[in-house]
Short mmCIF file of C-alpha atoms and ligand atoms in Angstrom, two decimals:
data_model
loop_
_atom_site.label_atom_id
_atom_site.label_comp_id
_atom_site.label_asym_id
_atom_site.label_seq_id
_atom_site.Cartn_x
_atom_site.Cartn_y
_atom_site.Cartn_z
CA MET H 1 -106.59 224.87 -1.13
CA SER H 2 -105.78 227.42 1.62
CA ASP H 3 -103.66 230.45 0.73
CA GLU H 4 -102.65 231.06 4.32
CA LEU H 5 -98.87 231.32 4.45
CA LYS H 6 -97.25 229.38 7.33
CA LYS H 7 -93.62 230.42 7.27
CA GLY H 8 -91.40 227.75 8.77
CA LEU H 9 -94.47 225.44 8.68
CA GLU H 10 -95.13 226.56 12.26
CA GLY H 11 -97.90 224.47 13.80
CA VAL H 12 -98.80 222.80 10.50
CA LEU H 13 -99.94 219.22 10.96
CA VAL H 14 -98.43 217.04 8.24
CA ALA H 15 -98.39 213.48 9.60
CA GLU H 16 -99.63 211.09 12.27
CA SER H 17 -96.97 209.50 14.44
CA GLY H 18 -96.92 207.03 17.33
CA LEU H 19 -93.37 207.95 18.36
CA SER H 20 -92.96 211.04 20.52
CA ASP H 21 -95.46 213.45 21.99
CA ILE H 22 -94.49 216.93 23.13
CA ASP H 23 -96.53 219.24 25.33
CA GLY H 24 -94.84 222.59 24.79
CA ASP H 25 -96.77 224.43 27.49
CA GLU H 26 -96.30 221.83 30.21
CA GLY H 27 -92.71 220.94 29.20
CA ARG H 28 -93.55 217.28 28.76
CA LEU H 29 -91.97 214.76 26.37
CA VAL H 30 -92.97 211.12 26.02
CA TYR H 31 -91.74 208.35 23.72
CA ARG H 32 -94.55 205.91 22.90
CA GLY H 33 -96.39 206.91 26.07
CA TYR H 34 -93.39 206.66 28.46
CA THR H 35 -92.14 209.89 30.03
CA ILE H 36 -88.64 211.00 29.17
CA GLU H 37 -87.85 211.17 32.91
CA ASP H 38 -88.72 207.47 33.40
CA LEU H 39 -86.81 206.44 30.29
CA ALA H 40 -83.70 208.48 31.10
CA ARG H 41 -83.65 207.06 34.62
CA GLY H 42 -84.57 203.47 33.84
CA ALA H 43 -83.88 202.53 30.22
CA SER H 44 -80.71 202.19 28.18
CA TYR H 45 -80.33 203.73 24.73
CA GLU H 46 -80.62 200.26 23.18
CA GLU H 47 -83.89 199.74 25.07
CA VAL H 48 -85.25 203.07 23.78
CA LEU H 49 -84.24 202.16 20.22
CA TYR H 50 -86.13 198.90 20.53
CA LEU H 51 -89.14 200.81 21.85
CA LEU H 52 -89.06 203.33 19.01
CA TRP H 53 -88.53 200.78 16.27
CA ASN H 54 -90.81 198.00 17.52
CA GLY H 55 -93.51 199.92 19.41
CA GLU H 56 -93.02 198.18 22.75
CA LEU H 57 -90.39 197.90 25.45
CA PRO H 58 -88.39 194.66 25.07
CA SER H 59 -88.35 191.78 27.53
CA GLU H 60 -84.91 191.09 29.04
CA SER H 61 -84.16 188.37 26.48
CA GLU H 62 -85.41 190.48 23.59
CA LEU H 63 -83.19 193.34 24.75
CA ASP H 64 -80.14 191.08 25.11
CA ALA H 65 -80.63 189.66 21.61
CA PHE H 66 -81.24 193.12 20.10
CA ALA H 67 -78.29 194.77 21.84
CA SER H 68 -75.81 191.99 21.11
CA ASP H 69 -76.94 191.76 17.51
CA MET H 70 -76.40 195.51 17.10
CA ALA H 71 -73.02 195.31 18.83
CA THR H 72 -71.77 192.88 16.16
CA GLU H 73 -72.37 195.60 13.54
CA ARG H 74 -70.05 198.22 15.06
CA ALA H 75 -67.01 197.75 12.82
CA VAL H 76 -66.89 199.84 9.62
CA ASP H 77 -65.34 198.78 6.35
CA ASP H 78 -61.68 199.77 5.79
CA ASP H 79 -62.66 201.88 2.79
CA VAL H 80 -64.98 203.97 4.95
CA LEU H 81 -62.22 204.30 7.56
CA GLY H 82 -59.94 205.43 4.72
CA THR H 83 -62.43 208.15 3.81
CA VAL H 84 -62.69 209.17 7.45
CA SER H 85 -58.90 209.41 7.59
CA ASP H 86 -58.78 211.53 4.40
CA LEU H 87 -61.45 213.84 5.82
CA ALA H 88 -59.53 214.16 9.11
CA ASP H 89 -56.35 215.02 7.16
CA ALA H 90 -58.33 217.61 5.17
CA ASP H 91 -59.48 219.17 8.46
CA GLU H 92 -63.11 218.65 7.49
CA VAL H 93 -65.69 219.85 10.02
CA PRO H 94 -66.95 216.87 12.02
CA MET H 95 -70.60 216.98 10.90
CA ALA H 96 -69.57 217.12 7.25
CA ALA H 97 -67.18 214.22 7.78
CA VAL H 98 -69.90 212.19 9.46
CA ARG H 99 -72.40 213.03 6.69
CA THR H 100 -69.93 211.90 4.00
CA ALA H 101 -68.90 208.69 5.78
CA VAL H 102 -72.49 207.71 6.61
CA SER H 103 -73.42 208.19 2.97
CA GLU H 104 -70.54 205.90 1.99
CA LEU H 105 -71.80 203.17 4.37
CA SER H 106 -74.47 202.31 1.81
CA ALA H 107 -71.79 201.05 -0.60
CA PHE H 108 -70.94 198.31 1.91
CA ASP H 109 -74.39 197.56 3.29
CA PRO H 110 -75.34 193.98 2.41
CA ASP H 111 -78.97 195.04 1.98
CA ALA H 112 -78.30 198.06 -0.25
CA ASP H 113 -79.72 197.03 -3.60
CA GLU H 114 -81.07 199.53 -6.10
CA ASP H 115 -83.65 197.01 -7.36
CA ALA H 116 -84.98 196.24 -3.88
CA ASP H 117 -88.12 197.79 -2.42
CA PRO H 118 -86.83 200.80 -0.39
CA THR H 119 -89.82 200.54 1.95
CA ASP H 120 -89.30 196.92 3.07
CA GLU H 121 -89.53 197.10 6.86
CA ALA H 122 -87.36 194.07 7.75
CA THR H 123 -84.58 195.28 5.47
CA ASN H 124 -84.80 198.79 6.86
CA LEU H 125 -84.63 197.53 10.44
CA ALA H 126 -81.48 195.60 9.54
CA LYS H 127 -79.98 198.63 7.78
CA GLY H 128 -81.07 200.87 10.65
CA LYS H 129 -79.31 198.66 13.16
CA ARG H 130 -76.11 198.82 11.12
CA LEU H 131 -76.29 202.59 10.65
CA THR H 132 -76.89 203.15 14.37
CA ALA H 133 -74.12 200.74 15.38
CA LYS H 134 -71.53 202.23 12.98
CA LEU H 135 -72.14 205.94 13.48
CA PRO H 136 -70.23 206.08 16.82
CA THR H 137 -67.32 204.20 15.25
CA ILE H 138 -67.10 206.86 12.55
CA VAL H 139 -67.28 209.75 15.04
CA ALA H 140 -64.67 208.24 17.37
CA ALA H 141 -62.30 207.28 14.51
CA PHE H 142 -62.53 210.76 12.96
CA THR H 143 -61.82 212.43 16.31
CA ARG H 144 -58.74 210.27 16.96
CA LEU H 145 -57.36 210.37 13.41
CA ARG H 146 -57.33 214.17 13.27
CA ASN H 147 -55.26 214.12 16.46
CA GLY H 148 -52.78 211.74 14.85
CA GLU H 149 -54.06 208.78 16.90
CA GLU H 150 -55.04 205.35 15.58
CA PRO H 151 -58.74 204.51 15.74
CA VAL H 152 -59.71 202.13 18.54
CA GLU H 153 -61.61 199.10 17.34
CA PRO H 154 -65.12 198.70 18.75
CA ARG H 155 -65.82 196.10 21.43
CA GLU H 156 -68.93 193.94 21.39
CA ASP H 157 -68.97 193.37 25.15
CA LEU H 158 -69.68 197.01 26.02
CA SER H 159 -72.96 198.94 25.89
CA HIS H 160 -73.56 201.36 23.01
CA ALA H 161 -72.70 204.30 25.33
CA ALA H 162 -69.63 202.70 26.95
CA ASN H 163 -68.27 201.45 23.64
CA PHE H 164 -68.34 204.96 22.16
CA LEU H 165 -66.45 206.45 25.11
CA TYR H 166 -64.00 203.53 24.96
CA MET H 167 -63.36 204.10 21.22
CA LEU H 168 -63.02 207.84 21.80
CA ASN H 169 -60.63 207.75 24.74
CA GLY H 170 -58.98 204.36 24.40
CA GLU H 171 -60.11 203.35 27.85
CA GLU H 172 -63.33 202.08 29.36
CA PRO H 173 -65.47 204.76 31.02
CA ASP H 174 -66.39 204.38 34.68
CA ASP H 175 -70.01 203.63 35.57
CA VAL H 176 -70.90 207.29 36.18
CA MET H 177 -69.61 208.41 32.77
CA GLU H 178 -71.33 205.49 31.02
CA ASP H 179 -74.59 206.27 32.74
CA VAL H 180 -74.50 210.03 32.07
CA PHE H 181 -73.69 209.45 28.42
CA ASP H 182 -76.33 206.76 28.02
CA GLN H 183 -78.93 209.12 29.51
CA ALA H 184 -77.86 211.84 27.07
CA LEU H 185 -78.38 209.39 24.18
CA VAL H 186 -81.84 208.48 25.52
CA LEU H 187 -82.80 212.16 25.86
CA HIS H 188 -81.83 213.01 22.26
CA ALA H 189 -83.31 209.96 20.55
CA ASP H 190 -86.53 211.46 19.23
CA HIS H 191 -88.42 214.74 19.18
CA GLY H 192 -91.42 214.83 16.93
CA LEU H 193 -91.06 216.50 13.55
CA ASN H 194 -87.96 218.51 14.30
CA ALA H 195 -86.19 219.84 11.18
CA SER H 196 -83.76 216.95 10.70
CA THR H 197 -86.47 214.31 11.18
CA PHE H 198 -88.72 216.12 8.75
CA SER H 199 -85.86 216.27 6.28
CA ALA H 200 -85.43 212.47 6.57
CA MET H 201 -89.17 212.08 6.00
CA VAL H 202 -89.17 214.31 2.94
CA THR H 203 -86.33 212.30 1.44
CA ALA H 204 -88.03 208.98 2.26
CA SER H 205 -91.31 210.24 0.82
CA THR H 206 -89.77 210.23 -2.66
CA LEU H 207 -89.05 206.51 -2.11
CA ALA H 208 -85.32 207.24 -1.77
CA ASP H 209 -83.60 204.70 0.49
CA LEU H 210 -82.83 204.79 4.22
CA HIS H 211 -79.17 205.82 3.80
CA SER H 212 -80.28 208.79 1.69
CA ALA H 213 -82.82 209.82 4.32
CA VAL H 214 -80.29 209.60 7.16
CA THR H 215 -77.67 211.48 5.14
CA SER H 216 -80.19 214.29 4.48
CA ALA H 217 -81.03 214.40 8.17
CA ILE H 218 -77.38 214.70 9.23
CA GLY H 219 -76.98 217.71 6.96
CA THR H 220 -80.09 219.29 8.45
CA LEU H 221 -79.08 218.63 12.05
CA SER H 222 -75.74 220.41 11.56
CA GLY H 223 -77.19 223.95 11.36
CA SER H 224 -76.85 226.39 14.25
CA LEU H 225 -80.62 226.78 14.70
CA HIS H 226 -80.91 223.02 15.29
CA GLY H 227 -78.36 220.45 16.55
CA GLY H 228 -75.39 222.70 15.83
CA ALA H 229 -76.43 224.83 18.77
CA ASN H 230 -74.85 222.52 21.37
CA GLN H 231 -71.34 223.26 20.07
CA ASN H 232 -72.19 226.99 19.92
CA VAL H 233 -73.33 226.95 23.54
CA MET H 234 -69.97 225.66 24.78
CA GLU H 235 -68.04 228.02 22.53
CA MET H 236 -70.11 230.86 23.94
CA LEU H 237 -69.47 229.78 27.56
CA ASN H 238 -65.75 229.51 26.85
CA GLU H 239 -65.84 233.02 25.38
CA VAL H 240 -67.69 234.35 28.39
CA ASP H 241 -65.12 232.76 30.66
CA ALA H 242 -62.17 234.07 28.66
CA SER H 243 -63.67 237.60 28.59
CA GLY H 244 -63.57 237.83 32.35
CA LYS H 245 -66.98 239.57 32.14
CA ASP H 246 -69.94 238.76 34.25
CA PRO H 247 -71.97 236.18 32.22
CA VAL H 248 -75.12 238.28 32.47
CA GLN H 249 -73.28 241.35 31.17
CA TRP H 250 -71.81 239.28 28.31
CA VAL H 251 -75.25 237.98 27.30
CA ASP H 252 -76.79 241.43 27.64
CA ASP H 253 -74.14 242.82 25.25
CA ALA H 254 -74.76 239.99 22.80
CA LEU H 255 -78.52 240.65 22.86
CA ASP H 256 -77.89 244.37 22.39
CA ASN H 257 -75.87 243.47 19.29
CA GLY H 258 -78.93 241.61 17.96
CA GLU H 259 -77.34 238.18 18.46
CA ARG H 260 -79.21 235.02 19.40
CA VAL H 261 -78.09 233.17 22.50
CA ALA H 262 -77.42 229.55 21.59
CA GLY H 263 -79.35 226.98 23.59
CA PHE H 264 -82.40 229.22 24.20
CA GLY H 265 -85.80 229.28 22.60
CA HIS H 266 -87.71 226.55 20.88
CA ARG H 267 -90.37 226.21 18.23
CA VAL H 268 -92.55 223.97 20.45
CA TYR H 269 -91.61 224.58 24.09
CA ASN H 270 -92.83 227.74 25.79
CA VAL H 271 -91.22 226.60 29.05
CA LYS H 272 -87.97 224.85 29.98
CA ASP H 273 -87.32 221.82 27.82
CA PRO H 274 -87.76 218.73 30.05
CA ARG H 275 -84.52 217.32 28.64
CA ALA H 276 -82.69 220.45 29.75
CA LYS H 277 -84.00 219.89 33.28
CA ILE H 278 -82.41 216.43 33.41
CA LEU H 279 -79.21 217.53 31.73
CA SER H 280 -78.83 220.51 34.07
CA GLU H 281 -78.87 218.06 37.00
CA GLN H 282 -76.19 215.99 35.24
CA SER H 283 -74.12 219.08 34.63
CA GLU H 284 -74.39 220.12 38.27
CA GLU H 285 -73.52 216.65 39.56
CA LEU H 286 -70.49 216.34 37.28
CA GLY H 287 -69.29 219.75 38.49
CA GLU H 288 -69.78 218.82 42.13
CA ALA H 289 -67.94 215.51 41.65
CA ALA H 290 -65.01 217.39 40.08
CA GLY H 291 -65.12 220.07 42.82
CA ASP H 292 -65.76 222.84 40.28
CA THR H 293 -69.29 224.00 39.54
CA LYS H 294 -68.18 227.03 37.51
CA TRP H 295 -69.82 225.97 34.25
CA TYR H 296 -73.06 225.02 35.92
CA GLU H 297 -73.23 228.30 37.83
CA MET H 298 -72.48 230.32 34.71
CA SER H 299 -75.25 228.46 32.87
CA VAL H 300 -77.76 229.05 35.66
CA ALA H 301 -76.97 232.79 35.74
CA ILE H 302 -77.57 232.99 31.96
CA GLU H 303 -80.74 230.91 32.24
CA GLU H 304 -82.19 233.22 34.91
CA TYR H 305 -81.33 236.32 32.93
CA MET H 306 -82.73 235.01 29.64
CA LYS H 307 -85.99 234.14 31.39
CA GLU H 308 -86.24 237.57 32.97
CA GLU H 309 -85.04 239.60 29.99
CA LYS H 310 -86.43 237.67 26.98
CA GLY H 311 -88.91 235.20 28.44
CA LEU H 312 -86.88 232.42 26.82
CA ALA H 313 -86.05 229.09 28.45
CA PRO H 314 -83.16 226.71 27.73
CA ASN H 315 -83.55 223.92 25.19
CA VAL H 316 -81.80 220.53 25.20
CA ASP H 317 -78.61 221.99 23.73
CA PHE H 318 -77.96 224.38 26.60
CA TYR H 319 -77.10 221.89 29.33
CA SER H 320 -75.87 219.03 27.15
CA ALA H 321 -72.94 221.33 26.32
CA THR H 322 -71.52 221.59 29.84
CA THR H 323 -72.38 217.96 30.52
CA TYR H 324 -70.20 216.81 27.60
CA TYR H 325 -67.53 219.40 28.39
CA GLN H 326 -67.13 218.10 31.93
CA MET H 327 -66.83 214.58 30.49
CA GLY H 328 -63.79 215.79 28.51
CA ILE H 329 -65.49 215.41 25.11
CA PRO H 330 -64.13 217.71 22.36
CA VAL H 331 -66.55 220.60 21.76
CA ASP H 332 -66.86 220.16 17.99
CA ILE H 333 -68.16 216.60 18.21
CA TYR H 334 -71.21 217.49 20.33
CA THR H 335 -73.40 217.70 17.23
CA PRO H 336 -72.12 214.38 15.80
CA ILE H 337 -73.01 212.89 19.22
CA PHE H 338 -76.51 214.32 18.81
CA ALA H 339 -76.65 212.53 15.41
CA MET H 340 -75.46 209.27 17.04
CA SER H 341 -78.58 209.34 19.17
CA ARG H 342 -81.13 210.96 16.83
CA VAL H 343 -80.38 208.43 14.09
CA GLY H 344 -82.71 206.14 16.06
CA GLY H 345 -85.56 208.65 15.81
CA TRP H 346 -84.87 209.40 12.15
CA ILE H 347 -85.09 205.71 11.30
CA ALA H 348 -88.29 205.28 13.30
CA HIS H 349 -89.96 208.20 11.49
CA VAL H 350 -88.75 206.97 8.10
CA LEU H 351 -90.31 203.56 8.88
CA GLU H 352 -93.58 205.33 9.67
CA GLN H 353 -93.32 207.37 6.49
CA TYR H 354 -92.72 204.32 4.28
CA ASP H 355 -95.58 202.53 6.00
CA ASP H 356 -98.12 205.15 4.93
CA ASN H 357 -96.27 207.05 2.25
CA ARG H 358 -97.38 210.05 0.31
CA LEU H 359 -94.92 212.37 -1.43
CA ILE H 360 -94.27 215.44 0.75
CA ARG H 361 -94.57 218.44 -1.49
CA PRO H 362 -95.85 221.78 -0.15
CA ARG H 363 -96.04 224.89 -2.28
CA ALA H 364 -94.85 228.50 -2.30
CA ARG H 365 -96.88 231.57 -3.14
CA TYR H 366 -95.38 232.95 -6.32
CA VAL H 367 -94.28 236.57 -5.83
CA GLY H 368 -91.89 236.88 -8.78
CA PRO H 369 -92.42 238.93 -11.99
CA LYS H 370 -95.22 238.06 -14.38
CA ASP H 371 -95.82 238.42 -18.12
CA GLN H 372 -92.22 239.16 -19.04
CA GLU H 373 -91.37 239.31 -22.71
CA PHE H 374 -88.54 236.91 -23.59
CA VAL H 375 -85.65 238.46 -25.48
CA PRO H 376 -83.05 236.11 -27.04
CA VAL H 377 -79.61 236.28 -25.41
CA ASP H 378 -77.90 237.97 -28.37
CA GLU H 379 -80.46 240.80 -28.28
CA ARG H 380 -80.23 241.46 -24.51
C1 LIG M 1 -82.26 220.55 19.32
C2 LIG M 1 -82.76 221.81 18.81
O1 LIG M 1 -82.86 222.01 17.62
S1 LIG M 1 -83.28 222.91 19.94
C3 LIG M 1 -82.98 224.51 19.21
C4 LIG M 1 -81.50 224.76 19.07
N1 LIG M 1 -81.24 226.08 18.52
C5 LIG M 1 -80.80 227.10 19.26
O2 LIG M 1 -80.60 226.97 20.46
C6 LIG M 1 -80.51 228.39 18.53
C7 LIG M 1 -81.12 229.59 19.25
N2 LIG M 1 -82.56 229.54 19.19
C8 LIG M 1 -83.24 230.04 18.11
O3 LIG M 1 -82.66 230.56 17.17
C9 LIG M 1 -84.75 229.91 18.09
O4 LIG M 1 -85.26 229.92 19.40
C10 LIG M 1 -85.25 228.64 17.36
C11 LIG M 1 -84.66 228.59 15.97
C12 LIG M 1 -84.80 227.40 18.12
C13 LIG M 1 -86.79 228.63 17.32
O5 LIG M 1 -87.13 229.63 16.50
P1 LIG M 1 -88.62 230.06 16.05
O6 LIG M 1 -89.64 229.20 16.63
O7 LIG M 1 -88.60 230.20 14.59
O8 LIG M 1 -88.71 231.45 16.73
P2 LIG M 1 -88.22 232.81 16.08
O9 LIG M 1 -86.90 232.65 15.43
O10 LIG M 1 -89.35 233.35 15.26
O11 LIG M 1 -88.03 233.69 17.38
C14 LIG M 1 -89.08 234.34 18.07
C15 LIG M 1 -88.53 235.55 18.81
O12 LIG M 1 -87.67 235.12 19.87
C16 LIG M 1 -86.36 235.59 19.67
N3 LIG M 1 -85.45 234.51 19.97
C17 LIG M 1 -85.69 233.20 19.79
N4 LIG M 1 -84.62 232.50 20.19
C18 LIG M 1 -83.72 233.38 20.64
C19 LIG M 1 -82.44 233.26 21.20
N5 LIG M 1 -81.88 232.05 21.35
N6 LIG M 1 -81.76 234.37 21.54
C20 LIG M 1 -82.31 235.57 21.39
N7 LIG M 1 -83.55 235.75 20.87
C21 LIG M 1 -84.22 234.68 20.51
C22 LIG M 1 -86.28 235.98 18.21
O13 LIG M 1 -85.30 236.96 17.95
C23 LIG M 1 -87.65 236.43 17.93
O14 LIG M 1 -87.80 237.73 18.42
P3 LIG M 1 -88.59 238.85 17.57
O15 LIG M 1 -89.98 238.31 17.45
O16 LIG M 1 -88.45 240.05 18.42
O17 LIG M 1 -87.87 238.93 16.28
O1 LIG M 2 -87.95 219.72 18.03
C1 LIG M 2 -87.23 220.61 17.57
O2 LIG M 2 -87.62 221.50 16.78
C2 LIG M 2 -85.81 220.69 17.94
C3 LIG M 2 -85.43 219.79 19.07
O3 LIG M 2 -85.60 220.11 20.22
C4 LIG M 2 -84.93 218.46 18.76
O4 LIG M 2 -84.81 218.12 17.59
O5 LIG M 2 -84.62 217.71 19.70
#
């Protein structure tokens, strides 16, 4: 047993996976051998889900069957909608509302059975399809209800991406918006053993069920060092804008105050995150189409300065922020949108974990007091 301490488990190999491969020095990401650039350009989110869950890209008929089957699972039970409404009334933060509602989905899942084998693959694929189909319905309903608007019922004839934007805004997105959003979902679907995925795996490794694993993962994604950073990026850019300061000066002041700049740095990438490259192009194109590239230009100025000053490059959260902002999406649902995509990766990793399970249980070096003499409470 090694006594070498690896804080944050940096670089520690804990599993084998056939899902995503990351080259942090080259800035390369592949899902099951396909580059993220090819998938973002050529495959829909549903297609990528099929790839992650089944190991191969689907044929056209397999994809049609998979996508339409998943589309029939979009509606959520009225009781869950009731909870979502209560949470919206209570002004709950979106990620907490999503975590609570997703946990409640298990009460209405036809395959949730405490006596069943939690590792059964066919059951988990069916549950996974339901979880993935219903998550956008929860996010869109929560967003509307807190604005005093009625939820919009899901439609089965729209793609996963278009249906979410339709439920959010009450109108069908145009092709450009659908495509940009679908690409964002593809880009966020999986990323090795990131913290939320690992959290799902730890939960699954105890033989807890899929809903428990996904609920754990949502909680883990919400933090500002992980998925929560996309919301923080946009809040920062809005602050920079409102301050009237030069973005570089603003960032310089923040660094001088010992603050971290959201959307920069990564545990694995030493260069620009390949997803940020694609999203920065989306952000620029959306700005050009709207005749206002202010957000893109501000982001580029900060990117150049961070590189020069700190040697840090943007991660996926940096350019997803302005992409969503220019699509008119409320800032505090950026992280729930991340969860809507990453749920596919969480489920795929949980399937792998169940398939070759061993309890995940590292250890800590004990540094507390030793040999203390116990004194009963009434004598202390
Ligand atoms: C989808 C995702 O989860 S992507 C990541 C999203 N998170 C963020 O964008 C939040 C900002 N980024 C960070 O906090 C970090 O880069 C993390 C958490 C992503 C990675 O952290 P780690 O691999 O643990 O690196 P660590 O925290 O040790 O940082 C190394 C050094 O870089 C600095 N650093 C890292 N990121 C940043 C940043 N965004 N701003 C300023 N300094 C930073 C640290 O202060 C540290 O410097 P020091 O050695 O002088 O103390
Ligand atoms: O891999 C990580 O540590 C964080 C990340 O980029 C992701 O989860 O997409």
